[in-house]
Coordinates of C-alpha atoms and ligand atoms in Angstrom, one line a residue:
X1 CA -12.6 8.3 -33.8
X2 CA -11.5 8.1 -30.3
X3 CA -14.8 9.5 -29.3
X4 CA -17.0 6.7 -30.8
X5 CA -14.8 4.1 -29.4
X6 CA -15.2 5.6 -25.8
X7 CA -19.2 5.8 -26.5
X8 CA -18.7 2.1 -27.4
X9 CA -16.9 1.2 -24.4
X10 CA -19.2 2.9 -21.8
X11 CA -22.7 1.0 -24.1
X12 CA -20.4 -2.3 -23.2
X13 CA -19.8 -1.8 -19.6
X14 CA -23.4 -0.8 -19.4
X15 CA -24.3 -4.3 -20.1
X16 CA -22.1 -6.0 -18.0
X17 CA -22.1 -6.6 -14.0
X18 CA -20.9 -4.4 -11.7
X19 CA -18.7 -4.3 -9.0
X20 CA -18.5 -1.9 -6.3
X21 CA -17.7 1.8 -6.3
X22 CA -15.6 1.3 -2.5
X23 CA -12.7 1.0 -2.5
X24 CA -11.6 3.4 -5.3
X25 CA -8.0 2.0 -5.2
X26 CA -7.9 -1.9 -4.2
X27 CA -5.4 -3.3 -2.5
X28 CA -3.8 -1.5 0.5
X29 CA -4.1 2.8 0.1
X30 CA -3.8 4.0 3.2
X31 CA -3.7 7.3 4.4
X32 CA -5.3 9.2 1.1
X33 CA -4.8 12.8 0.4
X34 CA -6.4 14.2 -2.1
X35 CA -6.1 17.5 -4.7
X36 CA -8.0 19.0 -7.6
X37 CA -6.2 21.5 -9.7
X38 CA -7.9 22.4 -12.9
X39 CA -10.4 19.1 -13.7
X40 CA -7.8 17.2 -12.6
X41 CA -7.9 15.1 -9.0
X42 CA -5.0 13.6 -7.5
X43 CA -4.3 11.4 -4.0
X44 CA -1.4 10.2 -2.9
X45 CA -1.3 7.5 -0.1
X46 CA 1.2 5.3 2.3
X47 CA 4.3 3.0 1.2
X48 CA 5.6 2.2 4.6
X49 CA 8.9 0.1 3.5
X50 CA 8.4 -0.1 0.1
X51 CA 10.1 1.5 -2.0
X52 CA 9.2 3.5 -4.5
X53 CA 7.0 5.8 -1.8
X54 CA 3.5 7.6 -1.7
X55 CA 2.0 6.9 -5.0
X56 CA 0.1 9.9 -6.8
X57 CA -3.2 8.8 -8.9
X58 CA -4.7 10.7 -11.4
X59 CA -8.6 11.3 -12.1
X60 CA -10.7 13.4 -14.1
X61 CA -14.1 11.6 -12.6
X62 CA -13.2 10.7 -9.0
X63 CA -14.6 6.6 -10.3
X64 CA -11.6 5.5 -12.5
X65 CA -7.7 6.5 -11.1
X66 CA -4.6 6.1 -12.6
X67 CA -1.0 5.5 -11.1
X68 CA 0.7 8.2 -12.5
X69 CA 3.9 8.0 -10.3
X70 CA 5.5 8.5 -6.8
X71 CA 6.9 11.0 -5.1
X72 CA 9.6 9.7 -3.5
X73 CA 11.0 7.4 -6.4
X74 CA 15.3 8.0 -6.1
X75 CA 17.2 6.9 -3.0
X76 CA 18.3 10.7 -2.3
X77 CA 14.6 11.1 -1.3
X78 CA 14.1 7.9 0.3
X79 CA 16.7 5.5 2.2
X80 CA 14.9 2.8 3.3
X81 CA 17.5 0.8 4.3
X82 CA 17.1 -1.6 7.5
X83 CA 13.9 0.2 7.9
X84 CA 11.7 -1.7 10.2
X85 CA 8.3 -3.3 8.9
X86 CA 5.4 -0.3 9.1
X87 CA 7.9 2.1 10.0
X88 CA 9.3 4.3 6.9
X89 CA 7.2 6.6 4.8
X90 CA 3.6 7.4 6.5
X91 CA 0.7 10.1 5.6
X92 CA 1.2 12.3 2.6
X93 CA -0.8 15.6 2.3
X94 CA -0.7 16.4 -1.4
X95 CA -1.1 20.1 -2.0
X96 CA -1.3 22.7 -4.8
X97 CA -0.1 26.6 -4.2
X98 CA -1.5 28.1 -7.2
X99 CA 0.4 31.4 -7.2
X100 CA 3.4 29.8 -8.1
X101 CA 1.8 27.0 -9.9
X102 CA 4.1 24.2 -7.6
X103 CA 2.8 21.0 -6.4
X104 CA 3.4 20.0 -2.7
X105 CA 4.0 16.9 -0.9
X106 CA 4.4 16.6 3.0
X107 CA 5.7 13.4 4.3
X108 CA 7.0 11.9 7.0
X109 CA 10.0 8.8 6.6
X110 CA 10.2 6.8 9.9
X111 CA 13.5 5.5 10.1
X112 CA 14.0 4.5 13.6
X113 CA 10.8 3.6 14.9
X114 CA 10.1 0.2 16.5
X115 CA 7.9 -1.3 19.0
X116 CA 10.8 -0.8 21.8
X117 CA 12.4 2.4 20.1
X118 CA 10.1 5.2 18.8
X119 CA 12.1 8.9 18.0
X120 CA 9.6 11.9 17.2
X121 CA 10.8 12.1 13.2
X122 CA 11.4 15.4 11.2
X123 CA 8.7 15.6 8.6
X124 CA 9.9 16.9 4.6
X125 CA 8.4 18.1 1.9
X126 CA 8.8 17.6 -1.9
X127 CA 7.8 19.5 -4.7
X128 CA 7.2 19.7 -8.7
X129 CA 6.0 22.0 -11.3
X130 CA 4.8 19.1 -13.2
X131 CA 3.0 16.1 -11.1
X132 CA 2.9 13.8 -14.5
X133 CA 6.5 13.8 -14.9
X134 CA 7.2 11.7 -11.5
X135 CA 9.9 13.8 -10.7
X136 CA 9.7 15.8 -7.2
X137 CA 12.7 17.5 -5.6
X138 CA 14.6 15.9 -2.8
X139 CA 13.3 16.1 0.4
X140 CA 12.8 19.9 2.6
X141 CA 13.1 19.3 6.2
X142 CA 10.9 21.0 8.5
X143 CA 12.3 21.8 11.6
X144 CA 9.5 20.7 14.4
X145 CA 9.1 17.1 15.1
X146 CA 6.1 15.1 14.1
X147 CA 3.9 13.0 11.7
X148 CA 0.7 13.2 9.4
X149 CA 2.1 16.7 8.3
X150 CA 0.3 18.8 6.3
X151 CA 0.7 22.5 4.6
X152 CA -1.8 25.9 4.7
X153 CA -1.7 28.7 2.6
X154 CA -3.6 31.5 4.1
X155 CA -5.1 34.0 1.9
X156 CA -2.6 36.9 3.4
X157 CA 0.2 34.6 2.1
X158 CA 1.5 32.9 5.3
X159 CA 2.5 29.3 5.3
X160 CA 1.8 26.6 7.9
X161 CA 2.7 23.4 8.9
X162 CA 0.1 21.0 11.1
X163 CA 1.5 17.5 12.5
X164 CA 0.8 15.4 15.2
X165 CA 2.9 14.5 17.4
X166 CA 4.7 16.8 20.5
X167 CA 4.8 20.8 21.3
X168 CA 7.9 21.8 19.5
X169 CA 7.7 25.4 21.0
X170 CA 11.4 26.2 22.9
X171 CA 11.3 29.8 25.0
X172 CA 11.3 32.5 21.8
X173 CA 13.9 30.6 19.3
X174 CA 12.0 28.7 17.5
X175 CA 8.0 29.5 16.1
X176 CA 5.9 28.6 18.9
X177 CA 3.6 25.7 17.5
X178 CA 0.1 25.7 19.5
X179 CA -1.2 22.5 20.2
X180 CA -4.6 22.7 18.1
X181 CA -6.5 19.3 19.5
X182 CA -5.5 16.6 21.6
X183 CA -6.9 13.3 22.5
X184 CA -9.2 12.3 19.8
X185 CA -9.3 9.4 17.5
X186 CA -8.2 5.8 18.1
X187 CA -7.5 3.3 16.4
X188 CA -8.5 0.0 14.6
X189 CA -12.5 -0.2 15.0
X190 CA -12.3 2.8 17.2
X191 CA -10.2 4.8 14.4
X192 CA -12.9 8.5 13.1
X193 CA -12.6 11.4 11.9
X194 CA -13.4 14.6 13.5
X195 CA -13.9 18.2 12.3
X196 CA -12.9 21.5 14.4
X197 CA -13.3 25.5 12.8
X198 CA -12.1 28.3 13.8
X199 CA -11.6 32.2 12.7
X200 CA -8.2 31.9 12.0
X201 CA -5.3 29.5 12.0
X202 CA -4.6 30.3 15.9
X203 CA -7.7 29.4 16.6
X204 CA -10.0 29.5 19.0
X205 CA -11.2 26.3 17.5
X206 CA -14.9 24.7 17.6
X207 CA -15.9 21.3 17.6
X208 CA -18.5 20.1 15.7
X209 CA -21.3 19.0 17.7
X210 CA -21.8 16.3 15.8
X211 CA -18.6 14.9 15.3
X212 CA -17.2 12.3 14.4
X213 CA -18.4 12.5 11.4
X214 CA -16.5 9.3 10.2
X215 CA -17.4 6.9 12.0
X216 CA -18.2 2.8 11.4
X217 CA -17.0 1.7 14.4
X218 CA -20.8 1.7 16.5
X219 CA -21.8 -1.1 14.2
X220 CA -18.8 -3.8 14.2
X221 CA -20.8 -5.9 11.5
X222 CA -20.8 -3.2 8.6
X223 CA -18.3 -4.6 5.4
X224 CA -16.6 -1.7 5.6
X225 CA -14.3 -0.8 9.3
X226 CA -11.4 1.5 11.1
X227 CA -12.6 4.2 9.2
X228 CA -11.2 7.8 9.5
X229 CA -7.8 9.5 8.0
X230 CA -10.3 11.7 5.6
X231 CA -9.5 14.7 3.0
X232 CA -11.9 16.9 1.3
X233 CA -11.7 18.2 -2.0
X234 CA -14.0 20.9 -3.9
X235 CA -14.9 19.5 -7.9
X236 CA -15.2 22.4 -10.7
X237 CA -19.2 21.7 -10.2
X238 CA -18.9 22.9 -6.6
X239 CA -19.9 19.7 -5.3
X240 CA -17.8 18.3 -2.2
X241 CA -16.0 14.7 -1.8
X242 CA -14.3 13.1 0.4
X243 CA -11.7 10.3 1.1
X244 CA -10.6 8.0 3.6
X245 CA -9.1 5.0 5.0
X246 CA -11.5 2.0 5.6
X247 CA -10.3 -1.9 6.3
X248 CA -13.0 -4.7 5.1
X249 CA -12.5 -7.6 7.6
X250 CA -13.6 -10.7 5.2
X251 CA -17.1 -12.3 6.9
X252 CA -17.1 -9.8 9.6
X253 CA -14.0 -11.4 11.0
X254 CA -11.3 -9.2 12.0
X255 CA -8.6 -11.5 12.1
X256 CA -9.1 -11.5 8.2
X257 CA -8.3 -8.0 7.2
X258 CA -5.0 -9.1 4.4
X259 CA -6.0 -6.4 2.2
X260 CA -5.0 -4.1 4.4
X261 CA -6.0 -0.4 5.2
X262 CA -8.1 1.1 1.6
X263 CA -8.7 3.9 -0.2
X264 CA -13.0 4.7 -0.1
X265 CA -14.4 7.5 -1.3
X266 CA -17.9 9.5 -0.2
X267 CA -20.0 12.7 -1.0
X268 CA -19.7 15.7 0.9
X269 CA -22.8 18.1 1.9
X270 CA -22.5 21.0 4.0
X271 CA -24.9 22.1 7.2
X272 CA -24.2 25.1 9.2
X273 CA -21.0 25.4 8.2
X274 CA -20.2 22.0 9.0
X275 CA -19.4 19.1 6.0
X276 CA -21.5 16.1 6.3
X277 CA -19.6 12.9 5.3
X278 CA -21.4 10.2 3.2
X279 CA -25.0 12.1 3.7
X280 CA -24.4 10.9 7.7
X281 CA -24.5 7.5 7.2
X282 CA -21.3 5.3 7.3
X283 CA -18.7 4.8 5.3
X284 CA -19.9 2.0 2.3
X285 CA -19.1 -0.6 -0.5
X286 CA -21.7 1.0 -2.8
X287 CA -22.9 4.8 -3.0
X288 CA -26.6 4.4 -3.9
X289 CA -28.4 7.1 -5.7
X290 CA -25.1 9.1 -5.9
X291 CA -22.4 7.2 -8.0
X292 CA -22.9 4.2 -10.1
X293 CA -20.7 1.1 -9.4
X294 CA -18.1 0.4 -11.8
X295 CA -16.5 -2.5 -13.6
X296 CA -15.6 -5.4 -12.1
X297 CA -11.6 -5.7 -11.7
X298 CA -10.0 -6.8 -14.7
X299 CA -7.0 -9.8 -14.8
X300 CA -3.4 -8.1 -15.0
X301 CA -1.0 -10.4 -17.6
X302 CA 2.2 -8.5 -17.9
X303 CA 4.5 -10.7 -20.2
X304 CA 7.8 -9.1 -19.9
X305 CA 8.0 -8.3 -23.7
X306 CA 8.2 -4.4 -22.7
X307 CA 11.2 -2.9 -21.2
X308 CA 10.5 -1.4 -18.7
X309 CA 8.0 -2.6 -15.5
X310 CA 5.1 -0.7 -15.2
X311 CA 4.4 1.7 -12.0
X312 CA 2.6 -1.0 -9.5
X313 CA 5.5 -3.0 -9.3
X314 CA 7.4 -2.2 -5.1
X315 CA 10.9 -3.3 -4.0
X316 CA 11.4 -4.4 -0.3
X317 CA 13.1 -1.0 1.2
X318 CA 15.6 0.8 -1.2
X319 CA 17.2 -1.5 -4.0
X320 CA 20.8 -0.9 -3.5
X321 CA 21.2 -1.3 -6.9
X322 CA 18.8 -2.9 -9.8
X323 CA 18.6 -6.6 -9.8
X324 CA 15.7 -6.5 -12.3
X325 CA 15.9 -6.4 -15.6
X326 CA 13.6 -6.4 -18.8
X327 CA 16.6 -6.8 -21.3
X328 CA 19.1 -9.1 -20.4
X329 CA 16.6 -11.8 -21.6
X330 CA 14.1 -11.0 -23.9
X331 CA 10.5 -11.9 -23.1
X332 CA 11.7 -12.0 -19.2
X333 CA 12.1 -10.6 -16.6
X334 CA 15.2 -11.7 -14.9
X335 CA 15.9 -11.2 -11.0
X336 CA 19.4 -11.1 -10.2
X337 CA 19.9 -12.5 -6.7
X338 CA 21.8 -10.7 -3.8
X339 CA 22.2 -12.5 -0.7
X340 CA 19.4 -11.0 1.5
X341 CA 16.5 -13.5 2.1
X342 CA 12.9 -12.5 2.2
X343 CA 12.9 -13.1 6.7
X344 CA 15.9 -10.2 6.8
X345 CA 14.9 -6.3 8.0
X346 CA 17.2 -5.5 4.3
X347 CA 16.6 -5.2 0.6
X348 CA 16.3 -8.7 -0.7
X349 CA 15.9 -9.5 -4.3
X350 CA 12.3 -8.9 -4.6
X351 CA 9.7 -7.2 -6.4
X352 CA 6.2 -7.1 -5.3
X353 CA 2.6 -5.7 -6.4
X354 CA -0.4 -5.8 -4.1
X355 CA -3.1 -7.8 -3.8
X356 CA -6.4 -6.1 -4.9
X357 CA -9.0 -8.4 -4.0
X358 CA -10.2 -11.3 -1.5
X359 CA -10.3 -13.9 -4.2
X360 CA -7.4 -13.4 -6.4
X361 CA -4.9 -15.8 -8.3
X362 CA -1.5 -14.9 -9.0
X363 CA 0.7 -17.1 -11.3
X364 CA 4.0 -17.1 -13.4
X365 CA 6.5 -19.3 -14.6
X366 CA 10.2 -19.5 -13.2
X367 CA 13.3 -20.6 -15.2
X368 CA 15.9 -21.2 -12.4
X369 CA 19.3 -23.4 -12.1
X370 CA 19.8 -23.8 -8.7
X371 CA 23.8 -24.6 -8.6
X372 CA 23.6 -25.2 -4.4
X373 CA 21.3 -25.5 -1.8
X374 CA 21.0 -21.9 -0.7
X375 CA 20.5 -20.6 -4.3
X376 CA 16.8 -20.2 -4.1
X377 CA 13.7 -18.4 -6.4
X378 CA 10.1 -18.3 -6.3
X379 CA 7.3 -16.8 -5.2
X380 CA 5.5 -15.1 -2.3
X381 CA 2.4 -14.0 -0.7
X382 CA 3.8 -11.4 1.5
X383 CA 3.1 -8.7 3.9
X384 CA 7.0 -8.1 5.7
X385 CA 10.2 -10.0 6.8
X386 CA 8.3 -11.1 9.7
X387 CA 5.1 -12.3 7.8
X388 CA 5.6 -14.1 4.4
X389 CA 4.9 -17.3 2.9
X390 CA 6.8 -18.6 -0.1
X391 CA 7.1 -21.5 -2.3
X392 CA 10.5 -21.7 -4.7
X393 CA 13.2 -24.0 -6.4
X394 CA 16.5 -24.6 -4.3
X395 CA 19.6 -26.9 -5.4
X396 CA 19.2 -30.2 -3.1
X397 CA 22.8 -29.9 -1.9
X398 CA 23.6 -33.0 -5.1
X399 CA 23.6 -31.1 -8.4
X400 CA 19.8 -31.2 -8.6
X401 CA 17.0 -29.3 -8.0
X402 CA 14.0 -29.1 -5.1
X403 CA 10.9 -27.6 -4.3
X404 CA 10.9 -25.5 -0.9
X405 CA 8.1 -24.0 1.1
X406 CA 8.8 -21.5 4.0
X407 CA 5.9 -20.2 6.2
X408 CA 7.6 -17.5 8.3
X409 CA 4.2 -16.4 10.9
X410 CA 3.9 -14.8 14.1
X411 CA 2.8 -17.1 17.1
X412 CA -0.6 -14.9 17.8
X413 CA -2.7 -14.6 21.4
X414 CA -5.9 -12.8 22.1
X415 CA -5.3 -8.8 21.8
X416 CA -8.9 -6.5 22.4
X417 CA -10.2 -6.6 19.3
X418 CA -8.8 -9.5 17.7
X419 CA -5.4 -12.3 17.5
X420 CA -2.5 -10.3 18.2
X421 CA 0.9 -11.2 17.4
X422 CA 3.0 -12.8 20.5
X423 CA 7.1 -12.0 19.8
X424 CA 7.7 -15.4 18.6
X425 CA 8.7 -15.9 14.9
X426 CA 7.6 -19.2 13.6
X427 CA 9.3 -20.5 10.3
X428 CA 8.4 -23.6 8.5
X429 CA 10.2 -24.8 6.0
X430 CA 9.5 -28.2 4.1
X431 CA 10.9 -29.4 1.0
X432 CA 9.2 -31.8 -1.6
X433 CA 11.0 -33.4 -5.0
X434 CA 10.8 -32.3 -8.6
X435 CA 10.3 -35.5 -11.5
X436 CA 12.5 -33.1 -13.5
X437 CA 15.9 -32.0 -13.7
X438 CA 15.7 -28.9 -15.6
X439 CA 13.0 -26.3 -17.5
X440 CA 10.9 -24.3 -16.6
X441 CA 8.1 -24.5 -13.1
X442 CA 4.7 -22.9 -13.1
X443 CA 3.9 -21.2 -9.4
X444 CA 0.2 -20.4 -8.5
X445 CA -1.1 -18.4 -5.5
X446 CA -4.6 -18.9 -4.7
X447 CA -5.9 -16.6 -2.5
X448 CA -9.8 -16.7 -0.9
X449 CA -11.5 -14.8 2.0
X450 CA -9.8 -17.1 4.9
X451 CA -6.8 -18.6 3.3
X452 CA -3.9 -19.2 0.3
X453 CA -2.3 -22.0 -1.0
X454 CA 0.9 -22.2 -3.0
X455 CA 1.3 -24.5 -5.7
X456 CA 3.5 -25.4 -8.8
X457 CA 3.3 -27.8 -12.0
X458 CA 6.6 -29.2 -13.7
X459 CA 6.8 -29.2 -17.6
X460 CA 3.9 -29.2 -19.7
X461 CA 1.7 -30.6 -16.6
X462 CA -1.7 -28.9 -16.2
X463 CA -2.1 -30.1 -12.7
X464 CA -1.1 -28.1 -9.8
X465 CA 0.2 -29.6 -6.5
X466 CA -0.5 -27.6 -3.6
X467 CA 2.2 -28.4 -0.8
X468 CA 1.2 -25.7 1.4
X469 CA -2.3 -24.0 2.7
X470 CA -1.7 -21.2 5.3
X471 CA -4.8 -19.6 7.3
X472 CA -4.6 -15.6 6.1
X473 CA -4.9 -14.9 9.5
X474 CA -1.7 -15.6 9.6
X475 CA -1.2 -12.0 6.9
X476 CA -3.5 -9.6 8.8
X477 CA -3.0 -9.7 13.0
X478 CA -1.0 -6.5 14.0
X479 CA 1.7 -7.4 16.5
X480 CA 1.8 -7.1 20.2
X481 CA 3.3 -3.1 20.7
X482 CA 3.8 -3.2 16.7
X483 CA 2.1 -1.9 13.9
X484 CA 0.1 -3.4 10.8
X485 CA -0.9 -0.7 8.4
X486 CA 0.1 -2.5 5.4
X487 CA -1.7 -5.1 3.0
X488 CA -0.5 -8.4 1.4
X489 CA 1.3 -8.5 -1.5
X490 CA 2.3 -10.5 -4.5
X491 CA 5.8 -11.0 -5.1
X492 CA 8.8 -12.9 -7.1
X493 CA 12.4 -13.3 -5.1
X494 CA 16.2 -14.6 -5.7
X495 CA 17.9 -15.2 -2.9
X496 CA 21.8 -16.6 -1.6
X497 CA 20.0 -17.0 1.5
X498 CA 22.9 -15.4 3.4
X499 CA 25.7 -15.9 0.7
X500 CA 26.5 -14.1 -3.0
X501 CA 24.2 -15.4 -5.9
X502 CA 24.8 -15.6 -9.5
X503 CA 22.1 -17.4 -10.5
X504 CA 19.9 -15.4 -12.7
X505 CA 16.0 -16.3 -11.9
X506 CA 13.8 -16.0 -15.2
X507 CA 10.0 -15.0 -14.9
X508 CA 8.0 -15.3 -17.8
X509 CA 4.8 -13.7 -17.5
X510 CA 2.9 -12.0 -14.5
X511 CA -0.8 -12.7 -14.3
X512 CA -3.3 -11.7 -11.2
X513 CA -6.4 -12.8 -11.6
X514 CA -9.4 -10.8 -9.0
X515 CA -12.5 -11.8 -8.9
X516 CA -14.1 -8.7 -7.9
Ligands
NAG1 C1 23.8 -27.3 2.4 O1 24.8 -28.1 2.1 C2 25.9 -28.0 3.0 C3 27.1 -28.8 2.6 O2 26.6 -30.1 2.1 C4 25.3 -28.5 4.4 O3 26.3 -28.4 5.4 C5 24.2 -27.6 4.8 O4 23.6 -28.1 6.0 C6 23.1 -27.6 3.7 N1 22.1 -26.6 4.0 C7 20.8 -26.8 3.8 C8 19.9 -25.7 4.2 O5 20.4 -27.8 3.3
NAG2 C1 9.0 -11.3 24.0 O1 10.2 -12.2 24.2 C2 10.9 -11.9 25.4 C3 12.1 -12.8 25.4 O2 11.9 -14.1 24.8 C4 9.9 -12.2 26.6 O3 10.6 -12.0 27.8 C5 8.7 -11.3 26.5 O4 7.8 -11.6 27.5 C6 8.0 -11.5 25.1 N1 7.0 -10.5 25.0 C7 5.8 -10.8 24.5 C8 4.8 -9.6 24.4 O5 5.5 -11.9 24.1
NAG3 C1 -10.7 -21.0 0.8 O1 -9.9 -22.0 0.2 C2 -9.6 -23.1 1.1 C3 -8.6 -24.0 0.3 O2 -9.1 -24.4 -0.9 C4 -10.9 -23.8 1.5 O3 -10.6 -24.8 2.4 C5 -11.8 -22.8 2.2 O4 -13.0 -23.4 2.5 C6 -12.0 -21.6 1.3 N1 -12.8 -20.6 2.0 C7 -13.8 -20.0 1.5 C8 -14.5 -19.0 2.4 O5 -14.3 -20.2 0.4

């Protein structure tokens, strides 16, 4: 039975129009690592400071993945708290050691790291016997100092650790720690990958003649850009894959990048020894004569009649403890407010899922009382505390009830390869009157290739009013000295703005509508 209806499915889909193949996981992915075990493919990606951290997708065909979990999903593993924006958890290497049948997960949670204040962090590992129960241990520290860890089984046995980052090696206490390459890479359009072998794991090491072998960057109007961050895996046919990090700057503009750093994937061949990445041509939307494109994105409706949320939903840092819950009001999902607002380096009362496409719509409906005029719920297109824009209900200070829009940007200047952020914050707030004095608001995010606007409709109304249109430029320029390695996200909020809340915000649905 549940044959024929697959063999139905795929005759449908064969009808209909396609979409692309790249990016294998819309919305922002950075960072991908990937494993097979068995027919099995994993890859675990980048959560910055959001909380739960590195996601783990599942596969069986390398086309279609599956968010089975995170690895770092309990705040013993992961205290986010006051972590800065872009800071926190960074590069996963996801890695099997069959003798023992235990799943690995190197990681790296940068707590104090700023544009001004940048310590070398200790990197950890994780592990489970069972990657579909979403339960890894807490955190194993290693002792040396850096980032973008990863762990190497050699066939003798021995263990090592690679990272970038400083020479850890101290006279004959501690394991000396070779420095294995240095000076390669870049970032932004300049961002490749680059391939080195060598006889053992002390080298010496060889650098491919041809590398990089990632590379988009020579052609600065290809769809797909800052390529590089790659992982290889072997399938059970013995053909090679690969993964990486790609951005898709929206009309070949880079100051419209709000999707943020994606997950693409590309064959694998092998010359002399060496892989060859994507047959040598550049990372792509489409893999022609290799993979066939797959289904356009579907709408996601979630409408808060199960009880629990489903795995795509993020909190803002650690939750110090649940505001969320599926119960207290059947058919919602309520957001109990704390008094953190969305423009505070904290854990507001917010929960967020990305954006997955250029043109997208998200929309909901909000049952809120606002009793004063900081009580305040709504919704957001967001991308940190410095970078949000939102549209809510707030009390008007006389027992009723407003509309308030907040733009909270960065003032921006020329950087070298597009708008960089100056250190000014910018907030805009306006307020606009509601015909009625209670029931429930409809909120609607529109999102294109260049902008969004935020807009609501009282009562049965089908009409939307659009107070606010913001540039999305205003979602994707990294800051001067800073970092910008996320993507934008939806997102719902109840705030105090600054005081204790008790006013329960009720969502009804959740629908996000791509296009592509
Ligand atoms: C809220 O109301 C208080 C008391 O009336 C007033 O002092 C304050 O300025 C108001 N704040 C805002 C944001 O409207
Ligand atoms: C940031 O702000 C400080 C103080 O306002 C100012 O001195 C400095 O020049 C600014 N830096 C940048 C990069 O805009
Ligand atoms: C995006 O939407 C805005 C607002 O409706 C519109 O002004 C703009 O032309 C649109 N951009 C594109 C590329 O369609």
């Amino acid at each position: 039975m549940t044959i024929a209806i697959f063999s139905f499915i795929i005759a449908f889909l064969s009808v209909q129009a396609f979409g692309l193949i790249n990016p294998i996981l819309p919305g922002w992915n950075p960072d991908p690592s990937i494993l097979r075990v068995g027919s099995d493919y994993f890859i675990a990606t980048s959560t910055f400071e959001y909380f739960p951290g590195h996601p783990i997708y599942h596969s069986t065909d390398l086309v279609t993945w599956t968010l089975i979990g995170h690895g770092l999903n309990r705040p013993s593993q992961l205290s986010l708290f006051g972590t800065p924006s872009d800071a926190g958890i960074w590069a996963p290497a996801l890695r099997y050691h069959a003798p023992t049948q235990m799943f690995y997960l190197s990681s790296t949670a940068r707590y104090a790291y700023t544009a001004e204040y940048r310590l070398f962090p200790r990197s950890f590992y994780v592990t489970t016997k069972n990657i579909f129960a979403n339960s890894w241990s807490d955190p194993i520290y290693f002792d040396a100092l850096g980032y973008d860890t990863d762990i190497f089984w050699d066939t003798n046995g021995d263990v090592y650790s690679t990272w970038s980052g400083i020479n850890n090696a101290v006279d004959k206490i501690y394991t000396p720690s070779p420095s294995l390459i240095s000076g390669i890479g870049g970032a932004g359009p300049e961002h490749r990958s680059t391939i080195q072998r060598g006889p053992s794991p002390s080298g010496p090491w060889e650098s491919n003649p041809k590398n990089p072998i990632l590379f988009n960057g020579p052609d600065l109007s290809l769809p797909v850009q800052d390529t590089g961050h790659s992982d290889l895996v072997e399938g059970p046919d013995g053909s090679w894959w690969g993964v990486a990090l790609g951005v898709r700057p929206q009309n070949g503009d880079f100051n419209h990048q709000q999707l943020g750093r994606e997950t693409f994937l590309f064959p694998v061949t092998w010359e002399n020894g060496w892989p060859v990445f994507n047959g040598g041509n550049p990372l792509s939307e489409h893999i022609e004569g290799v993979l066939q494109d797959k289904s356009p994105l579907v709408a996601y409706l979630n409408d808060f009649t199960s009880h629990t949320l489903d795995l795509a939903f993020y909190f803002l840092r650690t939750p110090y403890k649940a505001f969320h819950s599926l119960t207290a009001r059947p058919g919602y999902l309520r957001l109990n407010a704390n008094s953190f607002a969305l423009g505070d380096r904290d854990s507001p009362a917010l929960l967020l899922r990305k954006q997955t496409s250029y043109e997208e719509t998200f929309e909901t409906e909000l049952d809120f009382a606002a009793p004063t005029n900081l009580t305040e719920a709504g919704v957001t297109i967001f991308y940190s505390d410095l970078l949000h824009n939102d549209l809510g209900i707030v009390g008007d200070g006389d027992g009723g009830r407003q509309i308030v829009t907040r733009t909270n940007v960065q003032g921006v200047q020329v950087g070298p390869w597009a708008l960089v952020y100056t250190n000014s914050t910018i907030t805009t707030v306006a307020y606009h009157p509601l015909t009625t004095a209670s029931g429930p608001i409809r909120f609607k995010i529109v999102g294109n290739s260049t902008s969004y606007s935020l807009g609501y409709a009282e009562g049965s109304s089908t009409e939307f009013i659009f107070p606010t249109k913001i540039d999305s430029v205003l979602l994707s320029v990294p800051p001067v000295g800073g970092f910008f390695f996320k993507g934008a996200a939806f997102g719902v909020y109840n705030t105090g703005n600054g005081k204790p809340s008790l006013a329960p915000a009720d969502f009804a649905y959740w629908k996000q509508t791509p296009a592509l």
